[in-house]
Tab-separated table of C-alpha atoms and ligand atoms in Angstrom:
chain	number	residue	atom	x	y	z
N	1	MET	CA	54.062	-19.381	30.318
N	2	ARG	CA	57.653	-19.288	31.551
N	3	TYR	CA	59.309	-15.898	31.016
N	4	THR	CA	62.455	-16.449	28.955
N	5	GLY	CA	63.948	-12.992	28.682
N	6	LEU	CA	63.425	-9.835	26.689
N	7	ILE	CA	64.803	-10.970	23.327
N	8	ASP	CA	62.385	-13.889	23.245
N	9	ASN	CA	59.588	-11.601	24.413
N	10	TYR	CA	60.202	-8.924	21.759
N	11	LYS	CA	61.881	-10.939	19.002
N	12	ASP	CA	59.755	-9.307	16.282
N	13	ARG	CA	61.190	-5.929	17.288
N	14	LEU	CA	64.830	-6.952	17.735
N	15	PRO	CA	67.538	-7.897	15.225
N	16	VAL	CA	67.361	-11.693	15.664
N	17	ASP	CA	65.876	-14.539	13.672
N	18	ASP	CA	64.765	-18.091	14.468
N	19	SER	CA	68.277	-19.486	14.104
N	20	THR	CA	69.831	-17.009	16.577
N	21	LYS	CA	71.012	-18.708	19.766
N	22	LEU	CA	69.829	-16.446	22.576
N	23	ILE	CA	72.197	-15.703	25.457
N	24	SER	CA	69.763	-14.832	28.235
N	25	LEU	CA	69.457	-14.822	32.012
N	26	GLY	CA	65.759	-13.933	32.069
N	27	GLU	CA	66.405	-10.161	32.048
N	28	GLY	CA	63.687	-7.532	31.666
N	29	ASN	CA	60.095	-7.713	32.900
N	30	THR	CA	61.049	-5.581	35.907
N	31	PRO	CA	58.460	-4.167	38.342
N	32	LEU	CA	56.836	-0.775	37.831
N	33	ILE	CA	56.133	0.314	41.390
N	34	ARG	CA	53.788	3.218	42.181
N	35	LEU	CA	55.111	5.434	44.957
N	36	GLU	CA	52.683	5.533	47.882
N	37	ASN	CA	54.264	7.832	50.442
N	38	ILE	CA	56.605	10.277	48.733
N	39	PRO	CA	53.894	12.084	46.673
N	40	ALA	CA	52.037	12.791	49.918
N	41	LEU	CA	55.242	14.140	51.486
N	42	LEU	CA	55.627	16.436	48.494
N	43	GLY	CA	52.007	17.490	48.976
N	44	LYS	CA	51.296	16.822	45.315
N	45	ASN	CA	48.746	14.768	43.475
N	46	MET	CA	51.103	12.794	41.278
N	47	ASP	CA	51.399	9.356	39.788
N	48	ILE	CA	55.083	8.613	40.225
N	49	TYR	CA	56.230	5.173	39.151
N	50	ILE	CA	59.577	3.572	39.746
N	51	LYS	CA	60.898	1.264	37.032
N	52	TYR	CA	63.049	-0.944	39.224
N	53	GLU	CA	65.833	-1.992	36.884
N	54	GLY	CA	67.932	-3.067	39.836
N	55	LEU	CA	65.928	-6.295	39.725
N	56	ASN	CA	67.576	-7.476	36.529
N	57	PRO	CA	69.766	-10.610	36.856
N	58	THR	CA	73.006	-8.760	37.638
N	59	GLY	CA	71.265	-5.907	39.416
N	60	SER	CA	71.214	-3.212	36.738
N	61	PHE	CA	69.604	-2.163	33.454
N	62	LYS	CA	72.787	-3.120	31.629
N	63	ASP	CA	71.476	-6.672	31.307
N	64	ARG	CA	68.854	-5.529	28.783
N	65	GLY	CA	71.576	-4.374	26.452
N	66	MET	CA	74.066	-7.085	27.318
N	67	THR	CA	71.755	-9.975	26.384
N	68	MET	CA	71.503	-8.463	22.881
N	69	ALA	CA	75.174	-7.491	22.559
N	70	VAL	CA	76.469	-10.896	23.680
N	71	THR	CA	73.888	-12.797	21.638
N	72	LYS	CA	75.025	-10.938	18.512
N	73	ALA	CA	78.731	-11.244	19.372
N	74	VAL	CA	78.373	-15.017	19.715
N	75	GLU	CA	76.313	-15.185	16.527
N	76	ALA	CA	79.142	-13.400	14.722
N	77	GLY	CA	81.634	-15.956	16.050
N	78	SER	CA	83.291	-13.729	18.637
N	79	LYS	CA	85.191	-15.512	21.408
N	80	ALA	CA	85.790	-12.466	23.607
N	81	ILE	CA	84.073	-9.250	24.613
N	82	ILE	CA	85.537	-6.089	26.094
N	83	CYS	CA	84.206	-2.998	27.816
N	84	ALA	CA	85.259	-0.002	29.841
N	85	SER	CA	83.044	0.433	32.866
N	86	THR	CA	82.163	2.398	35.947
N	87	GLY	CA	81.055	-0.996	37.309
N	88	ASN	CA	77.667	-2.179	36.146
N	89	THR	CA	78.606	-2.839	32.535
N	90	SER	CA	81.556	-4.916	33.699
N	91	ALA	CA	79.351	-6.945	36.057
N	92	SER	CA	76.833	-7.597	33.303
N	93	ALA	CA	79.461	-8.358	30.647
N	94	ALA	CA	81.164	-10.801	33.012
N	95	ALA	CA	77.923	-12.671	33.708
N	96	TYR	CA	76.729	-12.903	30.107
N	97	ALA	CA	80.189	-13.943	28.898
N	98	ALA	CA	80.171	-16.714	31.497
N	99	ARG	CA	76.738	-17.807	30.285
N	100	ALA	CA	77.952	-17.817	26.671
N	101	GLY	CA	81.241	-19.559	27.441
N	102	ILE	CA	83.360	-16.725	26.073
N	103	LYS	CA	85.899	-14.405	27.649
N	104	ALA	CA	85.223	-10.965	29.132
N	105	PHE	CA	87.869	-8.253	29.472
N	106	VAL	CA	86.832	-5.283	31.583
N	107	LEU	CA	88.674	-1.976	32.050
N	108	ILE	CA	87.770	-0.269	35.303
N	109	PRO	CA	88.990	2.936	36.958
N	110	GLU	CA	91.217	1.965	39.857
N	111	GLY	CA	89.542	2.411	43.248
N	112	LYS	CA	86.429	4.012	41.765
N	113	ILE	CA	83.957	1.194	41.302
N	114	ALA	CA	81.491	0.096	43.953
N	115	LEU	CA	82.292	-3.067	45.870
N	116	GLY	CA	79.344	-5.181	44.716
N	117	LYS	CA	80.162	-4.543	41.061
N	118	LEU	CA	83.798	-5.466	41.548
N	119	ALA	CA	82.732	-8.670	43.320
N	120	GLN	CA	80.520	-9.574	40.369
N	121	ALA	CA	83.185	-9.016	37.719
N	122	MET	CA	85.633	-11.076	39.772
N	123	ILE	CA	83.395	-14.017	40.656
N	124	HIS	CA	82.155	-14.440	37.078
N	125	GLY	CA	85.746	-14.784	35.942
N	126	ALA	CA	86.237	-11.659	33.872
N	127	VAL	CA	89.782	-10.523	33.207
N	128	ILE	CA	89.904	-7.300	35.185
N	129	ILE	CA	92.203	-4.565	33.947
N	130	GLN	CA	92.434	-1.692	36.413
N	131	ILE	CA	93.594	1.547	34.902
N	132	LYS	CA	95.169	4.552	36.557
N	133	GLY	CA	92.561	6.772	34.995
N	134	ASN	CA	88.810	7.254	34.811
N	135	PHE	CA	86.018	5.718	32.732
N	136	ASP	CA	86.648	8.090	29.839
N	137	ASP	CA	90.274	6.943	29.619
N	138	GLY	CA	89.068	3.341	29.648
N	139	MET	CA	86.577	3.997	26.867
N	140	ARG	CA	89.221	5.607	24.687
N	141	LEU	CA	91.537	2.621	25.226
N	142	VAL	CA	88.812	0.073	24.481
N	143	LYS	CA	88.051	1.746	21.145
N	144	GLU	CA	91.758	1.808	20.274
N	145	VAL	CA	92.544	-1.767	21.251
N	146	ALA	CA	89.560	-3.249	19.403
N	147	ASP	CA	91.474	-2.614	16.178
N	148	HIS	CA	94.448	-4.586	17.492
N	149	ALA	CA	92.875	-7.588	19.252
N	150	PRO	CA	90.019	-10.057	18.489
N	151	VAL	CA	87.436	-8.611	20.883
N	152	SER	CA	83.884	-7.284	20.472
N	153	ILE	CA	83.080	-4.023	22.270
N	154	VAL	CA	79.957	-4.293	24.436
N	155	ASN	CA	79.777	-0.700	25.651
N	156	SER	CA	76.694	1.204	24.568
N	157	ILE	CA	78.463	2.343	21.373
N	158	ASN	CA	77.566	-1.206	20.300
N	159	PRO	CA	74.174	-0.563	18.616
N	160	TYR	CA	72.715	-3.862	19.854
N	161	ARG	CA	72.971	-2.552	23.416
N	162	LEU	CA	70.446	0.221	22.751
N	163	GLN	CA	68.183	-2.188	20.886
N	164	GLY	CA	67.942	-4.359	23.992
N	165	GLN	CA	67.522	-1.399	26.316
N	166	LYS	CA	64.651	0.119	24.313
N	167	THR	CA	62.445	-2.729	25.607
N	168	ALA	CA	62.113	-0.992	28.982
N	169	ALA	CA	59.941	1.624	27.255
N	170	PHE	CA	57.799	-1.147	25.712
N	171	GLU	CA	57.178	-2.670	29.135
N	172	ILE	CA	56.191	0.691	30.638
N	173	ILE	CA	53.702	1.446	27.856
N	174	GLU	CA	52.184	-2.029	28.147
N	175	GLU	CA	51.709	-1.639	31.906
N	176	LEU	CA	50.420	1.942	31.941
N	177	GLY	CA	48.356	1.579	28.759
N	178	ASP	CA	50.245	4.552	27.291
N	179	ALA	CA	53.528	6.393	27.664
N	180	PRO	CA	53.950	8.529	30.804
N	181	ASP	CA	54.088	12.346	30.562
N	182	TYR	CA	57.655	12.473	31.873
N	183	HIS	CA	60.406	9.885	32.011
N	184	CYS	CA	63.320	10.710	34.315
N	185	LEU	CA	66.654	8.897	34.170
N	186	PRO	CA	70.166	9.258	35.518
N	187	VAL	CA	72.563	10.051	32.676
N	188	GLY	CA	76.189	9.053	32.216
N	189	ASN	CA	77.029	8.074	28.637
N	190	ALA	CA	73.385	8.787	27.750
N	191	GLY	CA	72.908	5.411	26.092
N	192	ASN	CA	69.926	4.519	28.235
N	193	ILE	CA	67.983	7.757	27.748
N	194	SER	CA	68.566	7.370	23.988
N	195	ALA	CA	67.433	3.730	24.042
N	196	HIS	CA	64.251	4.623	25.932
N	197	TRP	CA	63.434	7.301	23.387
N	198	MET	CA	63.887	4.738	20.588
N	199	GLY	CA	61.431	2.430	22.349
N	200	TYR	CA	58.850	5.150	23.010
N	201	THR	CA	59.118	6.400	19.438
N	202	GLU	CA	58.745	2.899	18.007
N	203	TYR	CA	55.532	2.175	19.943
N	204	PHE	CA	54.182	5.645	19.113
N	205	ASP	CA	54.872	5.206	15.396
N	206	ASP	CA	53.150	1.789	15.504
N	207	LYS	CA	50.191	3.372	17.342
N	208	ILE	CA	50.629	1.195	20.414
N	209	ALA	CA	51.087	4.418	22.412
N	210	ALA	CA	49.140	7.638	21.842
N	211	LYS	CA	51.852	9.934	23.182
N	212	LYS	CA	55.565	10.175	23.892
N	213	PRO	CA	57.054	11.402	27.167
N	214	LYS	CA	59.288	14.358	27.790
N	215	MET	CA	62.674	12.796	28.519
N	216	VAL	CA	64.509	14.275	31.482
N	217	GLY	CA	68.141	13.396	32.157
N	218	TYR	CA	69.780	14.042	35.513
N	219	GLN	CA	73.517	14.118	36.088
N	220	ALA	CA	75.710	14.513	39.143
N	221	ALA	CA	76.862	18.123	39.553
N	222	GLY	CA	80.540	17.141	39.389
N	223	ALA	CA	79.991	15.086	36.253
N	224	ALA	CA	77.444	17.050	34.249
N	225	PRO	CA	78.731	17.635	30.705
N	226	PHE	CA	75.180	17.870	29.304
N	227	VAL	CA	74.344	20.659	31.730
N	228	LYS	CA	77.640	22.438	31.159
N	229	GLY	CA	77.301	22.072	27.403
N	230	GLU	CA	80.768	20.633	26.956
N	231	MET	CA	82.843	17.585	27.842
N	232	ILE	CA	84.479	17.477	31.282
N	233	ASP	CA	87.957	16.093	31.878
N	234	ASN	CA	87.919	15.331	35.603
N	235	PRO	CA	84.407	14.196	36.580
N	236	GLU	CA	83.822	13.591	40.294
N	237	THR	CA	80.813	12.293	42.199
N	238	ILE	CA	79.976	9.820	44.921
N	239	ALA	CA	77.617	8.257	42.377
N	240	THR	CA	80.507	6.421	40.727
N	241	ALA	CA	78.249	4.758	38.137
N	242	ILE	CA	77.780	8.125	36.421
N	243	ARG	CA	81.280	9.504	36.993
N	244	ILE	CA	81.611	10.166	33.262
N	245	GLY	CA	82.827	13.366	31.590
N	246	HIS	CA	82.892	12.383	27.910
N	247	PRO	CA	79.510	10.781	27.169
N	248	GLN	CA	79.529	8.427	24.207
N	249	SER	CA	75.954	9.195	23.082
N	250	TRP	CA	76.438	12.981	23.036
N	251	ASP	CA	74.636	13.666	19.733
N	252	LEU	CA	71.907	11.074	20.268
N	253	ALA	CA	71.056	12.516	23.670
N	254	HIS	CA	70.797	16.068	22.350
N	255	LYS	CA	68.427	14.768	19.701
N	256	VAL	CA	66.334	13.143	22.427
N	257	GLU	CA	66.236	16.399	24.383
N	258	ALA	CA	65.081	18.355	21.325
N	259	GLU	CA	62.594	15.809	19.973
N	260	SER	CA	60.950	15.099	23.313
N	261	ASN	CA	60.993	18.697	24.609
N	262	GLY	CA	62.884	17.399	27.606
N	263	TRP	CA	65.855	18.761	29.508
N	264	PHE	CA	69.037	17.957	31.418
N	265	ASP	CA	69.802	19.059	34.935
N	266	ALA	CA	72.315	18.319	37.688
N	267	LEU	CA	72.046	17.288	41.334
N	268	THR	CA	74.623	17.641	44.074
N	269	ASP	CA	75.898	14.482	45.745
N	270	ASP	CA	73.994	15.493	48.895
N	271	GLU	CA	70.731	15.736	46.962
N	272	ILE	CA	71.367	12.347	45.361
N	273	LEU	CA	72.107	10.641	48.686
N	274	ALA	CA	69.097	12.286	50.359
N	275	ALA	CA	66.814	10.901	47.640
N	276	GLN	CA	68.360	7.442	47.967
N	277	LYS	CA	67.669	7.488	51.724
N	278	LEU	CA	64.167	8.897	51.344
N	279	LEU	CA	63.255	6.143	48.928
N	280	THR	CA	64.559	3.387	51.183
N	281	GLU	CA	62.898	4.810	54.303
N	282	GLN	CA	59.590	5.896	52.797
N	283	GLU	CA	58.961	3.276	50.140
N	284	GLY	CA	61.156	0.274	50.960
N	285	ILE	CA	63.026	0.528	47.662
N	286	PHE	CA	66.820	0.382	47.689
N	287	CYS	CA	68.742	1.708	44.695
N	288	GLU	CA	72.336	2.685	44.193
N	289	PRO	CA	73.296	6.389	44.447
N	290	ALA	CA	73.417	7.087	40.688
N	291	SER	CA	69.908	5.724	40.284
N	292	ALA	CA	68.541	8.069	42.928
N	293	ALA	CA	69.480	11.031	40.731
N	294	SER	CA	66.305	10.357	38.726
N	295	LEU	CA	64.038	10.679	41.753
N	296	ALA	CA	66.048	13.546	43.257
N	297	GLY	CA	65.678	15.485	40.035
N	298	ALA	CA	62.033	14.627	39.583
N	299	MET	CA	61.234	15.787	43.135
N	300	ARG	CA	63.002	19.086	42.568
N	301	ASP	CA	61.178	19.686	39.287
N	302	ILE	CA	57.842	18.674	40.837
N	303	ASN	CA	58.380	21.077	43.727
N	304	SER	CA	59.219	23.944	41.393
N	305	GLY	CA	56.232	23.181	39.154
N	306	LYS	CA	58.405	22.513	36.115
N	307	ILE	CA	56.744	19.084	36.137
N	308	PRO	CA	53.089	20.080	36.631
N	309	GLU	CA	50.678	18.561	39.124
N	310	GLY	CA	48.610	15.677	37.762
N	311	SER	CA	51.440	14.376	35.572
N	312	THR	CA	52.303	10.725	35.209
N	313	ILE	CA	56.018	10.284	35.827
N	314	VAL	CA	58.306	7.287	35.508
N	315	CYS	CA	61.680	7.362	37.235
N	316	THR	CA	64.124	4.645	36.264
N	317	LEU	CA	66.133	3.184	39.103
N	318	THR	CA	69.009	1.861	37.061
N	319	GLY	CA	70.863	-0.218	39.663
N	320	HIS	CA	70.244	-2.076	42.919
N	321	GLY	CA	71.293	-0.581	46.240
N	322	LEU	CA	73.327	-3.660	47.136
N	323	LYS	CA	75.784	-2.709	44.412
N	324	ASP	CA	77.298	-0.097	46.709
N	325	PRO	CA	77.071	-1.214	50.350
N	326	ASP	CA	79.873	1.106	51.493
N	327	THR	CA	78.063	4.290	50.535
N	328	ALA	CA	74.836	3.027	52.111
N	329	ILE	CA	76.465	2.204	55.446
N	330	THR	CA	78.543	5.376	55.540
N	331	GLN	CA	75.545	7.624	55.102
N	332	CYS	CA	73.464	5.960	57.861
N	333	LYS	CA	74.261	8.028	60.884
N	334	ASN	CA	71.826	6.241	63.190
N	335	GLU	CA	74.140	4.217	65.359
N	336	MET	CA	73.531	0.617	66.214
N	337	ILE	CA	72.545	-0.274	69.760
N	338	ASN	CA	75.020	-2.552	71.516
N	339	ILE	CA	73.709	-4.603	74.453
N	340	ASN	CA	74.391	-7.607	76.625
N	341	PRO	CA	72.437	-10.739	75.708
N	342	VAL	CA	69.688	-10.240	78.308
N	343	MET	CA	65.971	-9.618	77.820
N	344	ASN	CA	65.831	-6.396	79.873
N	345	GLU	CA	68.307	-4.668	77.634
N	346	VAL	CA	66.457	-5.749	74.491
N	347	ARG	CA	63.188	-4.501	76.015
N	348	ASP	CA	64.744	-1.147	76.900
N	349	ALA	CA	66.144	-0.837	73.408
N	350	ILE	CA	62.627	-1.317	72.056
N	351	LEU	CA	60.816	0.944	74.512
N	352	ASN	CA	63.368	3.740	74.150
N	353	ASN	CA	63.047	3.719	70.396
N	354	MET	CA	59.327	3.312	69.729
W	1	LIG	C1	73.407	2.564	37.854
W	1	LIG	O1	78.715	0.559	33.882
W	1	LIG	O2	78.473	3.519	32.161
W	1	LIG	O3	73.575	7.169	30.573
W	1	LIG	O4	80.179	1.531	32.629
W	1	LIG	O5	75.538	2.049	36.088
W	1	LIG	O6	73.299	4.860	29.663
W	1	LIG	O7	75.489	5.620	30.548
W	1	LIG	C2	77.052	2.791	33.872
W	1	LIG	C3	76.070	3.704	33.733
W	1	LIG	C4	73.012	5.107	35.256
W	1	LIG	C5	74.163	5.777	33.203
W	1	LIG	N1	72.830	4.354	36.346
W	1	LIG	O8	73.601	5.195	32.058
W	1	LIG	C6	79.079	1.511	33.181
W	1	LIG	C7	78.204	2.685	33.002
W	1	LIG	C8	73.673	3.347	36.624
W	1	LIG	C9	74.737	3.061	35.772
W	1	LIG	C10	74.054	4.880	34.384
W	1	LIG	C11	74.949	3.871	34.635
W	1	LIG	P1	74.010	5.740	30.625
């Protein structure tokens, strides 16, 4: 059977009917990869799984929400969508708008989105509006302008986004046979952690899962309003995807924390980059910096015993590493070897580096 995307796969659990025209690029159904080498390095007996959301059509989890949001926008007769974005939402909105034959307007913080994401928004033909401000400024403007122009907002304040994104939890339960003990995610606006909790709760209530996980949200230290307990006006982090100080799902996320007995914590940029590198070198999995916050946090909490030995853990890697080539190259200090095009020099390069 050909896989035709997550709405088709879960149509009984999503707000569509037989007459709804689905706008899909085959999103969802992403790999759940068991870590082989990192648990041994930690010296712990742990089942750590990576939900590799970077393998969605535009390279991030946003596609799960965007297929729903754009499907419903088109169904409602909308001819244009709009979002503020740290990059991935704009890339996804641009692609799904192209697929639907409608217009995408994207507000991005000038100079603060990763190169791959900018390339995507541009090549798909979105109208790119760079603002001299950050994501939070963009979000405020998008909400204001939606009352003055015929555009549908496709940020995660659009409830269809979370409906689409909850399907990641369904897939995990189906593959593991139950929910994990802990689910770790990077947190920006906190839409995704809230959507996962919706999915876990739905399968638990329908007795498809016997348990629900503790939800653990990790932020970048310079952009950690949930850890600080209040909004932040000038968020800063190398993980530009989660450079957000005024999360849109503030109340929802606190509900998730309380209901799941989970917690929020923050990682420094150095910790985030170290986890990104460890994952690429030890497991062959390349994610963008923001995504690595989930593994960085999980490793810290495993080491401290906060996440006990023997637990089953899922870490979501929200975006592909190719989204941000600059940060990847900059952090690789191992220099390239430059040689003349002769065999001896190639041989020496090999023998000196075995
Ligand atoms: C790779 O694209 O907010 O906590 O505008 O791109 O649901 O906000 C991106 C967020 C984590 C945080 N990882 O998810 C945007 C945007 C990556 C991301 C998050 C984002 P939420």
